[in-house]
Amino acid sequence: MTAEQRRNLHAFRGYVSKILDPTYILSYMTPWFRDDVVQHIQAEKNNKGPMEAASLFLQVLLELQEEGWFRGFLDALHQAGYSGLCEAIESWDFQKIEKLEEYRLLLKRLQPEFKTTINPKDILPEISGCLISQECEEIIQISSNKGLMAGAEKMIECLLRSDKENWPKTLKLALEKEESKFSELWMVEKGAENVQMKDLEDDEMKTLDIQIVYKEEPENQNLSQNPCPSSVPPAYSPLKPRNFQLELALPAQKGKNTIICAPTGCGKTFVALLICEHHLKQFPQGRKGKVVFFAVQLPLYEQQKSAFSEYFERLGYKVSGISGEIADSVSVEQIVENNDIIILTPQILVNSLKDGTIPSLSIFTLMIFDECHNTNKNHPYNMIMFNYLDQKLGGSSDSLPQVVGLTASVGVGDAKNEAEATEYICRLCASLDTSVLTTVRDNLEELEEVFYKPQKFFRKVESRTTDKFKCVISQLMAETEALAKSIFEELGTVTLENLSRIQNRNFGTQKYEQWIIAVQKACMVFQMPDKDEESRICKALFLYTSHLRKYNDALIISEDARMKDALNYLKNFFSNVRAAGFDAIEQDLTQRFEEKLVELEDISVDPSNENPKLKDLCFILQEEYHLNRETRTILFVKTRALVDALKKWIEENPKLSFLKPCILTGRGRTNQTMGMTLPAQKCALDAFRTNRDSKILIATSVADEGIDIAQCNLVILYEYVGNVIKMIQTRGRGRARGSKCFLLTSNADVIEKEQLNICKEKMMNDSISSLQRWNEAVFKEKIHQIQVQEKLIRDNQGKVKPVVDKNNKKLLCGKCKTFACYTADIRVVEECHFTVVRDAFRECFVTKSHPKPKKFGNFEKKSKIFCARKDCLHDWGIHMTYKTFEIPVIKIESFVVEDVATGAQTLYSKWKDFNFEKIPFDAAEMSAGAQDLNLQAMNGLE
């Protein structure tokens, strides 16, 4: 293979990864691939999907030095049936494959309809020539074992990877032959333009094998003066930095620890690339630098890993990365040792320093912290820098890495004046051992040519004058509160009001949410001499408070969205209630709701009850798109529920449906909702970046920091306000010339808070300018004093270690107070999962299939576990396979902890807060227990 062929394959690897399932050709590649590599690639597919497996396959392939492997690869593609891909690689012309992209997008949009209307067995004979033979077998097998919908989903997955240029037309003919209604939607001749975007749920998204390339058009425009077009990858040409970028990079290139503070969209990532390149090239022959780049969010990690790989692998440097998603399946030590640049989510390094996998930060020569303003309190960034500062202040002779921080805003905390703001910034500088604060000063005019600060508009909207929906829900809440109070009247010892100090609570507010959570926690640890009576009362109070919380959620949704959305939220909740325990109390509460349902339905569809905020939002969007049909919008909202509600509102509004909204929410799970999976986040970002039909992205706070999003010229903050850092980050999403930023609210306090943020931004900039005028020696001494002071506080805190409570305790169901296990029965698996080894515990729970089974590391998530009491069914955790063991894994927030000796009861939200004696999981103990069970069974047979 020639060097040019190797470069071309590397350049076109994105196309290959989209199409190739490497497990279909591995048998043809045995002369070049070791058995352990083959197993690794197969495991990658099983755990993460074909695209990640293809990326790994190509990585291994491009590192091969043996003769003949390139010809062997082409022969393998031909033998397996990848004729289109083989042809494209032989000619290095991917235009035919590129032309299929619009049909892939169309199929993704129509995925829900395809799954529900197509019988894959009927059309498979007609389209089998467009698929790999093994794919056809898998579709038949899945259809037989898991049902036609699962088979149709697999067929979609295979078609999205098909390299046959005729597959869209072949699919059309097959659909017409079967007289399928879906053929009306599959518009091969017209392409994808006229098909409305459908709402892709997480479960549907994660089946799509789409390569996500995190490149932001405005960032590219700002990176250099010779940006590349985005179609077929061009021949590489070095990017030329702008003068302001060279100014930002200069102090770090001189070896100084620095925080680079520059606007979102001005190319800070490119500045980091310049710093890295200069750093790695400065080492004399025989010595090598080692760079670690930290990214706080997984989408941001993926984006930066892609940027660094693309830039540095051409220069001969090795780049790799580790995030929490893959940490269990890779060796951190080997990846750090074998690469020049390592992209990490910071917790990976925190864990590795703690367990000794990484002995010291001295193995790195440069650390770069993206979004470095997070370096405070117990953030992983601060944990890493504690290690650094302990080494520095402890007099270690080992060298320390250079530290560079990147941010759009250092923030000012709770500062009320410039002196306090300066102190706050100095503390951030001390945390990052900074000697220079870098901003653009000499090349401001050039920066202003590429960075456009959006115009800011405040729109105060009046709330509904009358709210019939709130009246009805408030009545139901008052009735439910009365039922809860009647329980306390029976007892005569405590009242509902005395359980929380929060006063002046109103229905439909965050304060009521805080109150009801506090009350629910207090009720969970309520105790009585009669334990059966205690169980009855605690369970009743748990149900009443849970319903009150849902009603309050609905009022919050109604306040910001439609009454219809709030009502659907409640209907979904009561549907789930019916499917669970559904005891007498739940039946009574459900009946009360259903008695009001017709009235609520009538109210929710009455046009006179339209939300004035939505009317104003509609006006803003109509006005902006009337002025510019190519407007691109990000709409920021507070909650995931509101994201879903506004998406439905836009799709169902004939004036706005042309916007075809995408959504982006966080990954974490709350008590109320599940987050988006990483593949779903990637899919949403990529769809908004590449699909010009989708003109608006509705997002929570996950989109306001760091993640590169397609160029937007309209940012709308819908009842959305935070601190000065959040204000600068969200405003920075509007990067196009003539951008606008609207804050829309019915609350004057929200506008006042945002105006205060504007004042704080000026205070921050003035403080930075002031610090930049300080004498460097004076600044360094100030930083040193703070570091010494903070280390003294840390050291004193470290001396006070929590006392481990070795007394045995009971775990009771948090809902019905049924006994579950003793702490003596609990074992800790790999320092983070808690299982119960007592055999009798298996009688205490029931299982249901997990909605999202998943493999990670040594674990396989299989089912969810619930309290076995039929009138309870409280969620206790999950059931999983760990190596060869089937184990339950429980979550402490689902239980009440009772001291066996005193009877005192306590709630814990996290295991780390519960200082009981934590015994490590012992495989030998489990094996012995299994043998004892077998012996008992044999004795029983005798």
Coordinates of C-alpha atoms in Angstrom, one line a residue, residues 152-525:
A152 CA -38.4 -3.7 10.8
E153 CA -36.1 -1.7 13.1
K154 CA -33.2 -4.0 12.2
M155 CA -34.1 -3.5 8.5
I156 CA -33.9 0.2 8.9
E157 CA -30.5 -0.1 10.6
C158 CA -29.2 -2.2 7.6
L159 CA -30.6 0.1 4.9
L160 CA -29.0 3.1 6.6
R161 CA -25.7 1.4 6.1
S162 CA -26.4 0.1 2.6
D163 CA -23.7 1.0 -0.1
K164 CA -25.9 0.1 -3.1
E165 CA -26.9 3.2 -5.0
N166 CA -30.2 1.7 -6.1
W167 CA -31.5 0.8 -2.7
P168 CA -33.9 3.8 -2.4
K169 CA -35.6 2.8 -5.8
T170 CA -35.5 -0.9 -4.9
L171 CA -37.3 -0.2 -1.6
K172 CA -39.9 1.9 -3.5
L173 CA -40.7 -0.9 -5.9
A174 CA -40.9 -3.4 -3.1
L175 CA -43.3 -1.2 -1.2
E176 CA -45.5 -0.7 -4.3
K177 CA -45.5 -4.4 -5.0
E178 CA -46.8 -5.1 -1.5
E179 CA -49.3 -2.1 -1.9
S180 CA -47.9 -0.7 1.4
K181 CA -49.2 2.7 2.5
F182 CA -45.7 3.6 3.4
S183 CA -44.8 3.8 -0.3
E184 CA -46.8 7.1 -0.4
L185 CA -44.2 8.6 2.1
W186 CA -41.2 7.1 0.5
M187 CA -40.8 9.8 -2.2
V188 CA -37.7 8.6 -4.1
E189 CA -38.1 11.0 -7.0
K190 CA -38.7 14.1 -4.9
G191 CA -36.2 13.2 -2.1
A192 CA -36.6 14.2 1.5
E193 CA -37.6 17.8 1.2
N194 CA -41.4 17.5 1.8
V195 CA -41.4 15.1 4.7
Q196 CA -42.1 16.5 8.1
M197 CA -39.7 15.6 10.9
K198 CA -41.0 13.1 13.3
D199 CA -40.3 13.0 17.0
L200 CA -37.5 10.5 17.4
E201 CA -37.5 9.0 20.9
D202 CA -34.3 7.9 22.6
D203 CA -35.0 4.2 22.0
E204 CA -35.4 4.9 18.3
M205 CA -32.4 7.1 18.0
K206 CA -30.0 4.8 19.5
T207 CA -30.5 2.2 16.8
L208 CA -29.3 4.6 14.1
D209 CA -25.7 4.2 13.1
I210 CA -24.8 7.8 12.1
Q211 CA -21.4 9.2 12.2
I212 CA -21.4 12.4 14.2
V213 CA -18.7 14.9 13.0
Y214 CA -18.6 17.7 15.5
K215 CA -17.5 20.6 13.3
E216 CA -19.2 24.0 13.8
E217 CA -19.5 26.1 10.7
P218 CA -19.0 29.5 12.5
E219 CA -16.1 28.1 14.5
N220 CA -14.4 27.0 11.2
Q221 CA -15.0 30.5 9.8
N222 CA -13.4 32.0 12.8
L223 CA -10.6 29.5 13.1
S224 CA -8.7 30.6 10.1
Q225 CA -8.8 32.6 7.0
N226 CA -9.0 29.6 4.7
P227 CA -11.9 27.4 5.9
C228 CA -12.7 24.2 4.0
P229 CA -16.0 23.3 2.4
S230 CA -17.9 20.5 4.1
S231 CA -18.8 17.9 1.4
V232 CA -16.2 15.4 0.4
P233 CA -13.1 15.7 2.6
P234 CA -10.5 17.9 0.8
A235 CA -6.8 17.5 0.7
Y236 CA -5.3 18.8 3.9
S237 CA -3.9 22.3 4.0
P238 CA -2.7 24.0 7.2
L239 CA -5.1 26.5 8.8
K240 CA -3.8 30.0 9.1
P241 CA -4.5 31.5 12.6
R242 CA -5.9 35.0 13.0
N243 CA -3.9 37.6 14.9
F244 CA -6.2 37.6 17.9
Q245 CA -5.8 33.8 18.1
L246 CA -2.0 34.1 18.1
E247 CA -2.4 36.8 20.8
L248 CA -4.5 34.4 23.0
A249 CA -2.0 31.5 22.5
L250 CA 1.2 33.5 23.1
P251 CA 1.5 33.4 26.9
A252 CA 0.8 29.7 27.0
Q253 CA 3.4 29.1 24.1
K254 CA 5.9 30.9 26.4
G255 CA 5.3 28.1 28.9
K256 CA 3.1 30.2 31.3
N257 CA 0.1 28.8 33.2
T258 CA -2.8 30.8 31.8
I259 CA -6.5 31.2 31.7
I260 CA -7.7 32.2 28.2
C261 CA -11.0 34.1 28.4
A262 CA -12.5 34.8 25.0
P263 CA -16.0 34.9 23.5
T264 CA -17.9 31.8 22.5
G265 CA -17.3 31.1 18.8
C266 CA -13.9 32.9 18.4
G267 CA -12.0 29.6 18.0
K268 CA -10.7 28.7 21.5
T269 CA -10.4 25.1 20.4
F270 CA -8.1 26.2 17.6
V271 CA -6.1 28.2 20.0
A272 CA -5.7 25.1 22.1
L273 CA -4.5 23.2 19.0
L274 CA -1.9 25.9 18.4
I275 CA -0.7 25.7 22.0
C276 CA -0.5 21.9 21.9
E277 CA 1.4 21.8 18.6
H278 CA 3.9 24.4 19.8
H279 CA 4.3 22.5 23.1
L280 CA 4.9 19.1 21.5
K281 CA 7.4 20.5 19.0
Q282 CA 9.6 22.3 21.6
F283 CA 11.0 19.0 23.1
P284 CA 14.5 18.1 22.0
Q285 CA 15.1 14.7 20.3
G286 CA 14.9 11.9 22.7
R287 CA 12.2 13.6 24.9
K288 CA 8.5 13.7 24.3
G289 CA 5.7 15.8 25.6
K290 CA 2.4 14.4 26.8
V291 CA -0.8 16.5 26.7
V292 CA -4.1 15.8 28.5
F293 CA -7.2 17.8 27.4
F294 CA -10.3 17.8 29.7
A295 CA -13.9 18.1 28.6
V296 CA -16.7 18.3 31.1
Q297 CA -19.5 16.8 29.0
L298 CA -19.7 13.7 26.9
P299 CA -20.8 15.4 23.7
L300 CA -18.1 18.0 24.3
Y301 CA -15.6 15.2 24.8
E302 CA -16.6 13.6 21.5
Q303 CA -16.4 16.9 19.7
Q304 CA -12.9 17.8 21.0
K305 CA -11.5 14.3 20.5
S306 CA -12.6 14.5 16.9
A307 CA -11.0 18.0 16.5
F308 CA -7.7 16.9 18.0
S309 CA -7.5 13.6 16.1
E310 CA -8.1 15.3 12.8
Y311 CA -5.5 18.0 13.4
F312 CA -2.7 16.0 15.0
E313 CA -2.8 12.6 13.4
R314 CA -1.8 14.2 10.1
L315 CA 1.3 15.5 12.0
G316 CA 2.2 12.0 13.2
Y317 CA 1.1 12.4 16.8
K318 CA -1.1 9.7 18.5
V319 CA -4.4 10.9 19.9
S320 CA -6.8 8.9 22.0
G321 CA -9.5 9.5 24.5
I322 CA -11.4 8.0 27.4
S323 CA -14.8 8.9 28.8
G324 CA -17.0 7.3 31.4
E325 CA -18.8 5.5 28.5
I326 CA -15.8 3.4 27.7
A327 CA -13.7 3.6 30.9
D328 CA -14.6 0.0 32.0
S329 CA -13.5 -1.6 28.8
V330 CA -10.1 0.1 28.2
S331 CA -6.8 0.4 30.1
V332 CA -6.3 4.0 31.2
E333 CA -2.7 3.3 32.0
Q334 CA -1.9 2.0 28.5
I335 CA -3.8 4.7 26.6
V336 CA -1.9 7.4 28.6
E337 CA 1.4 5.6 28.0
N338 CA 0.9 5.0 24.3
N339 CA -0.4 8.4 23.1
D340 CA 0.9 11.9 22.8
I341 CA -2.5 13.6 23.4
I342 CA -5.2 12.2 25.6
I343 CA -8.8 13.6 25.7
L344 CA -10.5 12.8 29.0
T345 CA -13.6 13.5 31.0
P346 CA -12.0 14.7 34.2
Q347 CA -13.5 12.1 36.6
I348 CA -11.4 9.4 34.7
L349 CA -8.2 11.1 35.9
V350 CA -9.6 11.6 39.4
N351 CA -10.4 7.9 39.7
S352 CA -7.0 6.9 38.2
L353 CA -5.1 9.1 40.6
K354 CA -7.1 7.7 43.5
D355 CA -6.5 4.1 42.7
G356 CA -2.9 4.6 41.6
T357 CA -3.4 3.7 37.9
I358 CA -1.9 7.1 37.2
P359 CA 0.8 7.6 39.9
S360 CA 1.3 11.3 39.5
L361 CA 0.4 14.3 37.3
S362 CA 4.1 14.5 36.5
I363 CA 3.6 12.1 33.6
F364 CA 1.9 14.9 31.8
T365 CA 3.7 18.0 30.4
L366 CA 0.6 20.0 29.6
M367 CA -3.0 20.0 31.0
I368 CA -5.8 21.9 29.2
F369 CA -9.1 22.5 31.0
D370 CA -12.0 23.3 28.7
E371 CA -14.7 25.4 30.4
C372 CA -12.2 26.0 33.2
H373 CA -14.6 28.2 35.2
N374 CA -15.9 24.9 36.7
T375 CA -12.8 24.6 38.8
N376 CA -14.4 25.1 42.2
K377 CA -15.9 23.3 45.1
N378 CA -15.9 19.5 44.6
H379 CA -15.9 19.5 40.8
P380 CA -13.5 16.9 39.3
Y381 CA -11.4 19.8 37.8
N382 CA -10.8 21.0 41.4
M383 CA -10.0 17.4 42.6
I384 CA -7.3 17.2 39.9
M385 CA -5.8 20.6 40.8
F386 CA -5.9 19.7 44.5
N387 CA -3.5 16.9 43.6
Y388 CA -1.4 19.3 41.6
L389 CA -1.2 21.9 44.3
D390 CA -0.5 19.4 47.0
Q391 CA 2.5 18.2 44.9
K392 CA 3.6 21.8 44.3
L393 CA 3.2 23.1 47.9
G394 CA 4.5 19.8 49.4
G395 CA 8.0 20.5 48.0
S396 CA 8.0 17.6 45.5
S397 CA 11.0 17.5 43.2
D398 CA 9.0 16.0 40.4
S399 CA 8.1 18.3 37.5
L400 CA 4.6 19.5 37.2
P401 CA 2.7 20.0 33.9
Q402 CA 1.9 23.4 32.4
V403 CA -1.8 24.4 33.0
V404 CA -4.0 26.1 30.5
G405 CA -7.7 27.0 31.1
L406 CA -10.3 27.9 28.4
T407 CA -13.5 29.7 29.1
A408 CA -15.9 32.3 27.7
S409 CA -16.5 33.7 31.2
V410 CA -14.6 33.4 34.5
G411 CA -17.6 34.6 36.4
V412 CA -17.8 36.7 39.6
G413 CA -19.7 34.4 42.0
D414 CA -21.8 36.3 44.5
A415 CA -19.6 39.5 44.2
K416 CA -21.4 42.7 44.8
N417 CA -18.6 45.1 43.7
E418 CA -15.4 45.1 41.7
A419 CA -13.2 44.3 44.7
E420 CA -15.2 41.1 45.5
A421 CA -15.2 40.2 41.8
T422 CA -11.4 40.6 41.7
E423 CA -11.1 38.3 44.7
Y424 CA -13.3 35.7 43.1
I425 CA -11.2 35.7 39.9
C426 CA -8.0 35.5 41.9
R427 CA -9.3 32.4 43.6
L428 CA -10.1 30.8 40.3
C429 CA -6.6 31.7 39.1
A430 CA -5.2 30.1 42.4
S431 CA -7.2 26.9 41.8
L432 CA -5.6 26.6 38.3
D433 CA -2.1 27.9 39.4
T434 CA -2.5 30.7 36.8
S435 CA 0.2 33.4 36.4
V436 CA -1.4 35.1 33.4
L437 CA -5.1 36.0 32.5
T438 CA -5.2 36.2 28.8
T439 CA -7.9 38.2 26.8
V440 CA -7.8 39.8 23.4
R441 CA -6.5 43.4 23.8
D442 CA -4.2 44.2 20.9
N443 CA -6.4 42.8 18.1
L444 CA -9.9 43.7 19.3
E445 CA -11.0 45.1 15.9
E446 CA -10.2 41.8 14.2
L447 CA -12.0 39.9 16.9
E448 CA -15.1 42.1 16.4
E449 CA -15.1 41.2 12.7
V450 CA -15.7 37.5 13.4
F451 CA -17.5 37.7 16.8
Y452 CA -20.9 39.2 16.7
K453 CA -22.5 40.1 20.0
P454 CA -26.3 39.6 19.7
Q455 CA -28.7 42.4 20.4
K456 CA -30.5 41.7 23.7
F457 CA -34.3 42.2 24.0
F458 CA -36.4 41.8 27.1
R459 CA -40.1 41.0 26.6
K460 CA -42.4 41.1 29.7
V461 CA -45.6 39.2 29.0
E462 CA -48.7 39.2 31.2
S463 CA -49.9 35.8 32.6
R464 CA -53.4 34.5 32.0
T465 CA -56.0 36.8 33.6
T466 CA -58.1 33.8 34.6
D467 CA -56.7 30.3 34.9
K468 CA -59.6 27.7 35.1
F469 CA -57.1 24.8 34.8
K470 CA -55.2 26.0 37.8
C471 CA -58.5 26.4 39.8
V472 CA -59.5 22.8 39.2
I473 CA -56.0 21.3 39.8
S474 CA -55.7 23.5 43.0
Q475 CA -59.0 22.1 44.2
L476 CA -57.7 18.5 43.7
M477 CA -54.5 19.4 45.5
A478 CA -56.4 20.9 48.4
E479 CA -58.4 17.7 48.7
T480 CA -55.3 15.6 48.6
E481 CA -53.6 17.8 51.2
A482 CA -56.8 17.4 53.4
L483 CA -56.5 13.6 53.1
A484 CA -52.9 13.8 54.2
K485 CA -53.9 16.0 57.1
S486 CA -56.6 13.6 58.2
I487 CA -53.8 11.0 58.7
F488 CA -52.1 13.3 61.1
E489 CA -55.3 14.2 62.9
E490 CA -55.6 10.4 63.6
L491 CA -52.2 10.5 65.3
G492 CA -52.7 13.8 67.1
T493 CA -48.9 14.3 67.6
V494 CA -47.8 16.2 64.6
T495 CA -49.3 18.3 61.8
L496 CA -48.6 18.5 58.1
E497 CA -47.5 22.1 58.5
N498 CA -44.9 21.3 61.1
L499 CA -43.0 18.9 58.9
S500 CA -41.2 21.6 57.0
R501 CA -40.1 25.2 57.8
I502 CA -40.9 26.4 54.3
Q503 CA -43.8 28.9 54.6
N504 CA -46.0 30.9 52.1
R505 CA -46.0 28.1 49.6
N506 CA -48.4 28.4 46.7
F507 CA -49.6 25.7 44.3
G508 CA -47.6 25.5 41.1
T509 CA -44.4 27.0 42.3
Q510 CA -40.8 25.8 42.9
K511 CA -41.3 26.6 46.6
Y512 CA -44.2 24.2 46.8
E513 CA -42.0 21.6 45.1
Q514 CA -39.3 22.1 47.8
W515 CA -42.0 21.9 50.5
I516 CA -43.5 18.7 49.3
I517 CA -40.1 17.0 48.9
A518 CA -39.3 17.9 52.5
V519 CA -42.6 16.7 53.7
Q520 CA -42.3 13.4 51.8
K521 CA -38.8 12.8 53.4
A522 CA -40.2 13.5 56.8
C523 CA -43.1 11.1 56.3
M524 CA -40.7 8.3 55.2
V525 CA -39.0 8.2 58.6

